[in-house]
CSV table of C-alpha atoms in Angstrom, one decimal:
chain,number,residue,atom,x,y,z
A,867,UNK,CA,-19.3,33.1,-5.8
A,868,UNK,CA,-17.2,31.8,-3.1
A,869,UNK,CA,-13.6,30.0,-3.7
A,870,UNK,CA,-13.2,27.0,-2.2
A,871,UNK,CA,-9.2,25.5,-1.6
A,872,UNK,CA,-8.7,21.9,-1.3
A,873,UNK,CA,-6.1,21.6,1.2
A,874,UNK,CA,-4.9,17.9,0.7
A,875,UNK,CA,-2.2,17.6,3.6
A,876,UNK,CA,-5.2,18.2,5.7
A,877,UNK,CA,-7.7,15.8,4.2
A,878,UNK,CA,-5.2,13.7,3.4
A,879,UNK,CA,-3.5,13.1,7.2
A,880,UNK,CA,-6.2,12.1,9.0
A,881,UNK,CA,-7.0,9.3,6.5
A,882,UNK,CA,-3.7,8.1,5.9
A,883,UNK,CA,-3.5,7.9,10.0
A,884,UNK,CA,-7.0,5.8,10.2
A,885,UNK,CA,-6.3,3.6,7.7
A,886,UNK,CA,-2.7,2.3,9.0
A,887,UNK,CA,-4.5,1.8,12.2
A,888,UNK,CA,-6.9,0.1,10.4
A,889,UNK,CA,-3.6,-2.4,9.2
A,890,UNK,CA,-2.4,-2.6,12.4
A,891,UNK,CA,-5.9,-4.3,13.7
A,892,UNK,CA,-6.0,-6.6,10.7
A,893,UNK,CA,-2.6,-7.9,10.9
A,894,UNK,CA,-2.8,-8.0,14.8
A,895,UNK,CA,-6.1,-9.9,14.2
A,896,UNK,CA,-4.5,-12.3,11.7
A,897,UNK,CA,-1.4,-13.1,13.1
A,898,UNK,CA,-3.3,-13.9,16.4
A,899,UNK,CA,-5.8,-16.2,14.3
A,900,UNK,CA,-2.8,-18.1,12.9
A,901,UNK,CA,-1.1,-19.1,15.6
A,902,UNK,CA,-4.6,-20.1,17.3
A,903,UNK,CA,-4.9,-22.1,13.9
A,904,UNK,CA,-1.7,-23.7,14.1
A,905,UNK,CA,-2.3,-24.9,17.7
A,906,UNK,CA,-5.2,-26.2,17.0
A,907,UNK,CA,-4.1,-28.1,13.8
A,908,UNK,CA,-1.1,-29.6,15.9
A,909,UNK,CA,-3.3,-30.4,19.0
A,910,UNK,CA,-5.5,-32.4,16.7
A,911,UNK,CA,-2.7,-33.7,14.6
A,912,UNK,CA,-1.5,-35.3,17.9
A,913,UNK,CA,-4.5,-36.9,19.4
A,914,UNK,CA,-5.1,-38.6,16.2
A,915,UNK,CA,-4.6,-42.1,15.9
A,916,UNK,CA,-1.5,-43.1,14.3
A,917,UNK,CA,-2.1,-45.9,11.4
């Protein structure tokens, strides 16, 4: 029967790596969807008719 040795630094690097890029594209994403958000929100806000 054959041993088999979990190295974790191994399995665990590449995941760790994937996943924080993974962050950086969400938050990326987000912050770029807010600000689009906002300026849409004000450029409405403004064309409204005042009461």
């Amino acid at each position: 029967m054959q041993s088999h040795d979990l190295d974790l630094l191994a399995a665990g690097a590449p995941g760790v790596s994937i996943a924080s890029l993974g962050i950086g594209v969400i938050s990326i994403a987000k912050s770029a969807f807010a600000g689009r958000f906002k300026a849409a929100v004000d450029a409405f806000i403004s064309g409204a008719p005042s009461p």
